[in-house]
Amino acid sequence: MSKYDCLIIGSGLFGSVFAYKAARAGKNVLVIDKRPYLGGNVYCENVEGINVHKYGAHIFHTSNKTVWDFVNSFVPFNRYTNSPVANYKGNLYNLPFNMNTFYALWGVKTPDEAKEKIEQQCREAGITEPKNLEEQAISLVGRDIYEILIKGYTEKQWGRDCKDLPAFIIKRLPVRFTFDNNYFNDNYQGIPVGGYNKLIDGLLEGIETKTGTDFFEDRSYWKSNTDKIVFTGKIDEFYDYQFGKLEYRTVRFETETLECENYQGNAVVNYTDASVPYTRIIEHKHFEFGNQPKTVVSKEYSAEWSDGADPFYPVNDEKNTILYNKYYELAKKENNVIFGGRLAEYKYYDMDKVIEKALFCFRDGIE
Ligand code: UDP
């Protein structure tokens, strides 16, 4: 008899949601995490009364009412709406791409004028079927916006030429012919009041957890103590990199507390010019409308992942997709291991989709 019905490796959103459902179904669950705290990349650190998103900005948005009600049952979410500003060579533009952006760039005042401008630039570029991120971007918003707001930012973030990146990355962002600066199209959006730790604490309440505990340090011990494993780490590491290493992007944060109340007037300011080394500056207090006397800001520097760094983004290009599929074939043959989340599924997931998937996997894999 194993000690646990289910061992969950990693306490991010996938692991914590799965743990919650399994525990509610009467399973004996243990959650382990190699970091000294729970929550994976939604973990927040309180600095000067401000919830600092230690692993980068996490803005919750979803159109799935079940998911929205689910997260709100643990902690109320506020009305934060993401409206980033882009700084390009000292000029500010609204994101996502909308009439405010088009007006600032071209002086166009109506949707028809904006569409005509984009169509003209698209015709000049001769793109019919966009094959990569560059072509997709130009066909959506024209060459000017591509050059000013997309190319530099994307090449910094991914460390690759836009021609070598998949088109889907840029399709994450809305293009709107209205004066609407909301970054997301989803029906529901917000930040947990009091930070994401409240969500994780709620999900894991009453569940056994062990932090500072690395599965890979004693795999056979952990395997022999459980009937089922839910693995949320890197799938290539789970299989000892036997086909080679998948590529990830990591982010280095330069976080400072400043003796001012309001540094940039917005939670997110993107720096889209290639000559600025960071991609964006996050001012954390604005996620919760904070009025503390000080402020905390983080500059994000994107880099290629290597051992010892935190993997943040899978690089879903052709080469890595082929490699991932080899690992996926192995994963499919496992009877007692469920792989879930950004790292284990090598997928550029948003939080709501991770939760949706965990709820689905639970039904599929355990019930
Ligand atoms: N992007 C861009 N300019 C911006 C913001 C985003 O070109 O100012 C592109 C970039 O390629 C990025 C993608 O849009 O990888 C998705 O951006 P998102 O904000 O969804 O990225 P995340 O918040 O997940 O880092």
Coordinates of C-alpha atoms and ligand atoms in Angstrom, one line a residue:
M1 CA 0.0 0.0 0.0
S2 CA 1.4 3.4 -1.0
K3 CA 1.4 6.1 1.6
Y4 CA -0.3 8.6 -0.8
D5 CA -3.0 8.3 -3.4
C6 CA -1.5 11.2 -5.3
L7 CA 1.8 13.0 -5.2
I8 CA 1.8 16.4 -6.8
I9 CA 5.1 17.7 -7.9
G10 CA 5.0 21.5 -8.1
S11 CA 2.6 23.8 -6.3
G12 CA 1.8 26.2 -9.1
L13 CA -1.7 26.6 -10.4
F14 CA -2.0 23.2 -12.1
G15 CA -0.7 21.3 -9.1
S16 CA -2.7 23.3 -6.5
V17 CA -6.0 23.1 -8.4
F18 CA -5.5 19.4 -9.0
A19 CA -4.6 18.9 -5.3
Y20 CA -7.7 20.7 -4.2
K21 CA -10.0 18.6 -6.3
A22 CA -8.2 15.3 -5.4
A23 CA -8.4 16.2 -1.7
R24 CA -12.0 17.1 -1.9
A25 CA -12.7 13.7 -3.5
G26 CA -11.2 12.1 -0.4
K27 CA -7.8 11.3 -1.8
N28 CA -4.7 11.3 0.3
V29 CA -2.6 14.0 -1.4
L30 CA 0.9 15.3 -0.9
V31 CA 2.2 18.4 -2.7
I32 CA 5.9 19.0 -2.9
D33 CA 7.8 22.0 -4.3
K34 CA 11.5 22.5 -4.6
R35 CA 11.2 26.2 -3.8
P36 CA 10.9 27.4 -0.2
Y37 CA 7.3 28.5 -0.7
L38 CA 4.1 27.4 -2.5
G39 CA 2.5 28.9 -5.6
G40 CA 4.9 28.4 -8.4
N41 CA 5.2 31.5 -10.5
V42 CA 2.1 33.2 -9.1
Y43 CA 3.9 33.5 -5.7
C44 CA 3.9 37.1 -4.4
E45 CA 6.3 38.7 -2.0
N46 CA 5.1 41.4 0.3
V47 CA 7.4 44.4 0.2
E48 CA 6.4 47.6 1.9
G49 CA 2.8 46.4 2.0
I50 CA 2.8 45.8 -1.8
N51 CA 2.3 42.4 -3.3
V52 CA 5.3 42.0 -5.6
H53 CA 4.7 39.5 -8.5
K54 CA 8.1 37.8 -7.9
Y55 CA 7.9 35.8 -11.1
G56 CA 6.5 38.4 -13.4
A57 CA 3.2 40.1 -13.8
H58 CA 0.2 37.7 -13.5
I59 CA -3.0 39.3 -14.7
F60 CA -6.0 36.9 -14.4
H61 CA -8.4 36.9 -17.3
T62 CA -10.9 34.4 -18.6
S63 CA -14.1 34.0 -20.4
N64 CA -14.9 30.8 -18.6
K65 CA -17.5 31.5 -15.9
T66 CA -16.8 28.3 -14.2
V67 CA -13.1 29.1 -13.8
W68 CA -13.9 32.7 -12.7
D69 CA -16.4 31.5 -10.1
F70 CA -13.9 28.8 -9.0
V71 CA -11.1 31.2 -8.3
N72 CA -13.4 33.8 -6.7
S73 CA -14.6 31.2 -4.3
F74 CA -11.2 31.3 -2.6
V75 CA -10.5 35.0 -2.8
P76 CA -12.4 38.0 -4.3
F77 CA -10.8 39.4 -7.4
N78 CA -10.6 43.2 -7.9
R79 CA -11.5 45.2 -11.1
Y80 CA -8.0 45.6 -12.4
T81 CA -8.0 46.0 -16.2
N82 CA -4.7 45.6 -18.0
S83 CA -4.0 48.6 -20.3
P84 CA -0.3 48.6 -20.9
V85 CA 1.5 51.5 -22.4
A86 CA 4.4 51.1 -24.8
N87 CA 7.4 53.4 -24.7
Y88 CA 9.3 53.6 -28.0
K89 CA 12.2 56.0 -28.2
G90 CA 10.5 58.2 -25.5
N91 CA 7.0 58.3 -27.2
L92 CA 4.1 56.6 -25.6
Y93 CA 1.5 54.4 -27.3
N94 CA -1.5 52.5 -26.1
L95 CA -1.7 48.8 -26.2
P96 CA -3.2 46.5 -27.4
F97 CA -3.3 47.8 -31.0
N98 CA -6.5 49.9 -31.1
M99 CA -7.8 53.3 -32.4
N100 CA -5.7 55.2 -29.8
T101 CA -2.6 53.5 -31.2
F102 CA -3.5 54.1 -34.8
Y103 CA -4.4 57.8 -34.1
A104 CA -1.1 58.4 -32.2
L105 CA 0.9 56.8 -35.1
W106 CA -0.9 58.0 -38.2
G107 CA -3.4 60.7 -37.1
V108 CA -6.3 58.5 -38.4
K109 CA -9.5 59.2 -36.6
T110 CA -11.9 56.6 -38.0
P111 CA -11.8 52.8 -38.2
D112 CA -12.1 53.0 -42.0
E113 CA -9.0 55.2 -42.2
A114 CA -7.1 52.9 -39.9
K115 CA -8.1 49.8 -41.9
E116 CA -7.1 51.4 -45.1
K117 CA -3.7 52.3 -43.7
I118 CA -3.1 48.7 -42.5
E119 CA -4.4 47.2 -45.8
Q120 CA -2.1 49.4 -47.8
Q121 CA 1.0 48.4 -45.8
C122 CA -0.1 44.8 -46.0
R123 CA -0.4 45.0 -49.8
E124 CA 3.0 46.6 -50.0
A125 CA 4.5 43.7 -48.0
G126 CA 2.9 41.2 -50.4
I127 CA 1.7 38.9 -47.7
T128 CA -1.2 36.5 -48.5
E129 CA -0.7 33.6 -46.1
P130 CA 1.3 34.6 -43.0
K131 CA 3.9 32.0 -42.3
N132 CA 5.6 33.4 -39.3
L133 CA 5.3 36.0 -36.6
E134 CA 6.6 38.9 -38.8
E135 CA 4.2 38.2 -41.6
Q136 CA 1.3 37.6 -39.2
A137 CA 2.1 40.9 -37.4
I138 CA 2.3 42.9 -40.6
S139 CA -0.9 41.4 -41.9
L140 CA -2.7 42.3 -38.7
V141 CA -1.5 45.8 -38.0
G142 CA 0.8 46.9 -40.9
R143 CA 4.5 47.5 -41.1
D144 CA 4.8 50.7 -39.0
I145 CA 3.3 49.1 -35.9
Y146 CA 5.3 46.0 -36.5
E147 CA 8.5 48.0 -36.6
I148 CA 7.7 50.3 -33.7
L149 CA 5.7 48.2 -31.2
I150 CA 6.4 44.5 -32.1
K151 CA 9.7 43.7 -33.7
G152 CA 12.1 45.1 -31.0
Y153 CA 10.0 43.8 -28.1
T154 CA 9.5 40.3 -29.6
E155 CA 13.1 39.8 -30.6
K156 CA 14.2 40.9 -27.1
Q157 CA 11.6 38.6 -25.4
W158 CA 12.3 35.6 -27.5
G159 CA 16.0 36.1 -28.6
R160 CA 15.0 35.1 -32.1
D161 CA 14.2 36.8 -35.3
C162 CA 10.5 37.4 -35.8
K163 CA 10.7 35.4 -39.0
D164 CA 11.7 32.3 -37.0
L165 CA 8.8 32.6 -34.5
P166 CA 5.4 31.0 -34.7
A167 CA 2.5 33.3 -35.8
F168 CA 0.3 32.3 -32.8
I169 CA 2.4 34.3 -30.3
I170 CA 1.2 37.6 -31.8
K171 CA -2.3 36.5 -32.1
R172 CA -2.5 36.5 -28.3
L173 CA -3.0 40.3 -28.6
P174 CA -6.3 41.8 -29.7
V175 CA -6.4 44.3 -32.6
R176 CA -9.4 46.6 -32.2
F177 CA -10.9 49.3 -34.3
T178 CA -12.4 50.9 -31.2
F179 CA -10.8 53.3 -28.6
D180 CA -10.5 50.5 -26.1
N181 CA -7.2 50.0 -24.3
N182 CA -8.2 46.8 -22.5
Y183 CA -5.4 44.3 -23.3
F184 CA -7.7 41.3 -23.1
N185 CA -11.0 40.4 -24.8
D186 CA -12.2 38.1 -22.0
N187 CA -15.4 38.7 -20.0
Y188 CA -13.7 38.5 -16.6
Q189 CA -10.4 40.1 -15.4
G190 CA -8.8 41.0 -12.1
I191 CA -6.2 40.4 -9.5
P192 CA -6.9 38.6 -6.2
V193 CA -7.5 41.1 -3.4
G194 CA -4.4 40.7 -1.2
G195 CA -2.4 38.8 -3.8
Y196 CA -2.2 35.4 -5.4
N197 CA -0.9 33.7 -2.2
K198 CA -4.4 33.9 -0.9
L199 CA -5.6 31.8 -3.9
I200 CA -2.9 29.2 -3.4
D201 CA -3.5 29.2 0.4
G202 CA -7.2 28.6 -0.2
L203 CA -6.6 25.8 -2.7
L204 CA -4.1 24.0 -0.5
E205 CA -5.8 24.5 2.8
G206 CA -5.7 21.3 4.9
I207 CA -3.5 19.5 2.3
E208 CA -0.1 18.2 3.3
T209 CA 2.7 20.1 1.6
K210 CA 6.5 20.0 1.7
T211 CA 8.5 22.9 0.4
G212 CA 12.2 22.8 -0.3
T213 CA 11.7 19.3 -1.6
D214 CA 13.1 18.3 -5.0
F215 CA 11.5 15.2 -6.6
F216 CA 14.6 14.6 -8.7
E217 CA 16.8 14.2 -5.6
D218 CA 15.1 10.9 -4.7
R219 CA 12.8 9.9 -7.5
S220 CA 12.5 6.2 -6.5
Y221 CA 11.6 7.2 -2.9
W222 CA 8.7 9.4 -4.1
K223 CA 7.5 6.9 -6.7
S224 CA 7.4 4.1 -4.2
N225 CA 5.2 6.2 -1.9
T226 CA 2.4 7.1 -4.2
D227 CA -0.1 5.5 -6.5
K228 CA -0.3 8.4 -8.9
I229 CA 2.0 11.3 -9.8
V230 CA 1.0 14.7 -11.1
F231 CA 4.1 16.2 -12.6
T232 CA 4.2 19.9 -13.4
G233 CA 7.9 20.4 -13.9
K234 CA 9.9 20.2 -17.2
I235 CA 8.9 17.2 -19.2
D236 CA 12.4 16.8 -20.7
E237 CA 13.9 16.7 -17.2
F238 CA 11.4 14.1 -16.2
Y239 CA 12.8 11.9 -19.0
D240 CA 16.5 12.8 -18.2
Y241 CA 16.8 14.8 -21.3
Q242 CA 17.1 11.6 -23.2
F243 CA 16.2 13.1 -26.6
G244 CA 17.9 16.4 -25.8
K245 CA 16.9 19.6 -24.1
L246 CA 13.9 21.7 -24.9
E247 CA 14.5 25.4 -25.1
Y248 CA 12.9 27.9 -22.7
R249 CA 13.1 31.6 -22.1
T250 CA 13.9 32.8 -18.7
V251 CA 13.3 36.2 -17.2
R252 CA 15.7 38.1 -14.9
F253 CA 14.0 40.7 -12.7
E254 CA 15.8 43.8 -11.4
T255 CA 13.5 44.8 -8.6
E256 CA 13.8 48.0 -6.6
T257 CA 11.9 49.8 -3.9
L258 CA 11.7 53.5 -4.8
E259 CA 11.0 56.4 -2.4
C260 CA 8.2 57.7 -4.5
E261 CA 4.5 57.1 -4.5
N262 CA 3.9 56.6 -8.2
Y263 CA 6.8 55.9 -10.6
Q264 CA 5.1 55.3 -13.9
G265 CA 1.4 55.7 -13.4
N266 CA 0.6 52.3 -14.8
A267 CA 1.3 48.6 -13.8
V268 CA 2.8 47.7 -17.1
V269 CA 5.0 49.8 -19.4
N270 CA 6.6 48.0 -22.3
Y271 CA 9.9 49.2 -23.9
T272 CA 9.5 48.2 -27.5
D273 CA 12.8 49.6 -28.8
A274 CA 15.5 47.0 -29.3
S275 CA 18.2 49.4 -27.8
V276 CA 16.6 49.3 -24.3
P277 CA 17.8 46.0 -22.8
Y278 CA 14.7 45.2 -20.7
T279 CA 11.3 44.4 -22.2
R280 CA 9.0 46.0 -19.6
I281 CA 8.8 47.7 -16.2
I282 CA 6.2 46.5 -13.8
E283 CA 5.0 48.8 -11.0
H284 CA 3.4 46.2 -8.7
K285 CA 1.2 48.5 -6.5
H286 CA -1.1 49.4 -9.4
F287 CA -2.4 45.8 -9.7
E288 CA -4.2 46.5 -6.4
F289 CA -4.6 50.3 -6.6
G290 CA -2.1 50.7 -3.8
N291 CA -1.6 54.0 -2.1
Q292 CA 1.5 53.1 -0.1
P293 CA 4.1 55.9 0.3
K294 CA 6.7 53.9 -1.5
T295 CA 6.6 51.8 -4.7
V296 CA 8.3 48.7 -6.1
V297 CA 9.2 48.3 -9.7
S298 CA 10.7 45.4 -11.6
K299 CA 12.6 45.6 -14.9
E300 CA 12.3 42.4 -16.9
Y301 CA 15.3 41.1 -18.9
S302 CA 14.6 38.1 -21.1
A303 CA 17.3 35.5 -21.7
E304 CA 17.7 32.0 -23.0
W305 CA 17.1 29.5 -20.2
S306 CA 20.1 27.4 -18.9
D307 CA 20.4 25.1 -15.9
G308 CA 19.9 26.9 -12.6
A309 CA 17.6 29.6 -14.0
D310 CA 13.8 29.4 -13.9
P311 CA 12.1 28.4 -17.1
F312 CA 9.3 30.8 -18.0
Y313 CA 8.3 30.5 -21.6
P314 CA 8.4 27.4 -23.8
V315 CA 9.8 28.2 -27.3
N316 CA 7.1 26.7 -29.5
D317 CA 9.0 26.8 -32.7
E318 CA 9.3 23.9 -35.2
K319 CA 12.5 22.4 -33.8
N320 CA 11.2 22.4 -30.2
T321 CA 7.8 21.1 -31.2
I322 CA 9.3 18.1 -32.9
L323 CA 11.4 17.4 -29.8
Y324 CA 8.5 17.9 -27.4
N325 CA 6.4 15.4 -29.4
K326 CA 9.0 12.8 -28.7
Y327 CA 8.6 13.3 -25.0
Y328 CA 4.9 13.5 -25.3
E329 CA 4.9 10.0 -26.9
L330 CA 6.6 8.7 -23.8
A331 CA 4.2 10.6 -21.5
K332 CA 1.2 9.1 -23.3
K333 CA 2.4 5.6 -22.3
E334 CA 2.5 6.3 -18.6
N335 CA -0.3 4.9 -16.6
N336 CA 0.2 6.6 -13.3
V337 CA 1.7 10.0 -14.3
I338 CA -0.3 13.0 -15.3
F339 CA 1.7 15.9 -16.9
G340 CA 0.2 19.4 -16.6
G341 CA 1.0 23.1 -16.9
R342 CA 3.3 25.2 -18.9
L343 CA 6.5 23.2 -18.3
A344 CA 5.1 19.6 -18.4
E345 CA 3.0 20.3 -21.5
Y346 CA 5.5 22.7 -23.1
K347 CA 2.7 25.1 -23.8
Y348 CA 2.4 28.9 -23.6
Y349 CA -0.6 28.6 -21.3
D350 CA -2.5 31.4 -19.6
M351 CA -3.6 30.9 -16.0
D352 CA -7.3 30.3 -16.7
K353 CA -6.4 27.6 -19.3
V354 CA -4.1 25.9 -16.8
I355 CA -6.9 25.8 -14.3
E356 CA -9.4 24.5 -16.9
K357 CA -6.9 21.8 -17.8
A358 CA -6.3 20.8 -14.2
L359 CA -10.0 20.5 -13.6
F360 CA -10.4 18.4 -16.7
C361 CA -7.4 16.2 -15.9
F362 CA -8.7 15.6 -12.5
R363 CA -12.0 14.3 -13.8
D364 CA -10.2 12.3 -16.5
G365 CA -7.3 10.9 -14.5
I366 CA -8.5 10.3 -10.9
E367 CA -12.2 10.2 -10.5
Ligands
UDP1 N1 4.2 41.9 -28.0 C1 4.8 42.9 -28.7 N2 4.9 44.1 -28.2 C2 4.4 44.4 -27.0 C3 3.8 43.4 -26.2 C4 3.7 42.1 -26.8 O1 5.3 42.6 -29.9 O2 4.5 45.6 -26.6 C5 4.2 40.5 -28.6 C6 5.5 39.7 -28.2 O3 5.8 38.9 -29.3 C7 5.0 38.8 -27.1 C8 3.5 38.6 -27.5 O4 3.1 39.8 -28.1 O5 5.7 37.7 -27.0 C9 2.6 38.2 -26.4 O6 2.6 39.2 -25.4 P1 2.0 39.0 -24.0 O7 1.8 40.3 -23.4 O8 0.8 38.1 -24.1 O9 3.1 38.2 -23.3 P2 3.3 37.7 -21.7 O10 2.6 38.7 -20.9 O11 2.8 36.3 -21.7 O12 4.8 37.8 -21.5

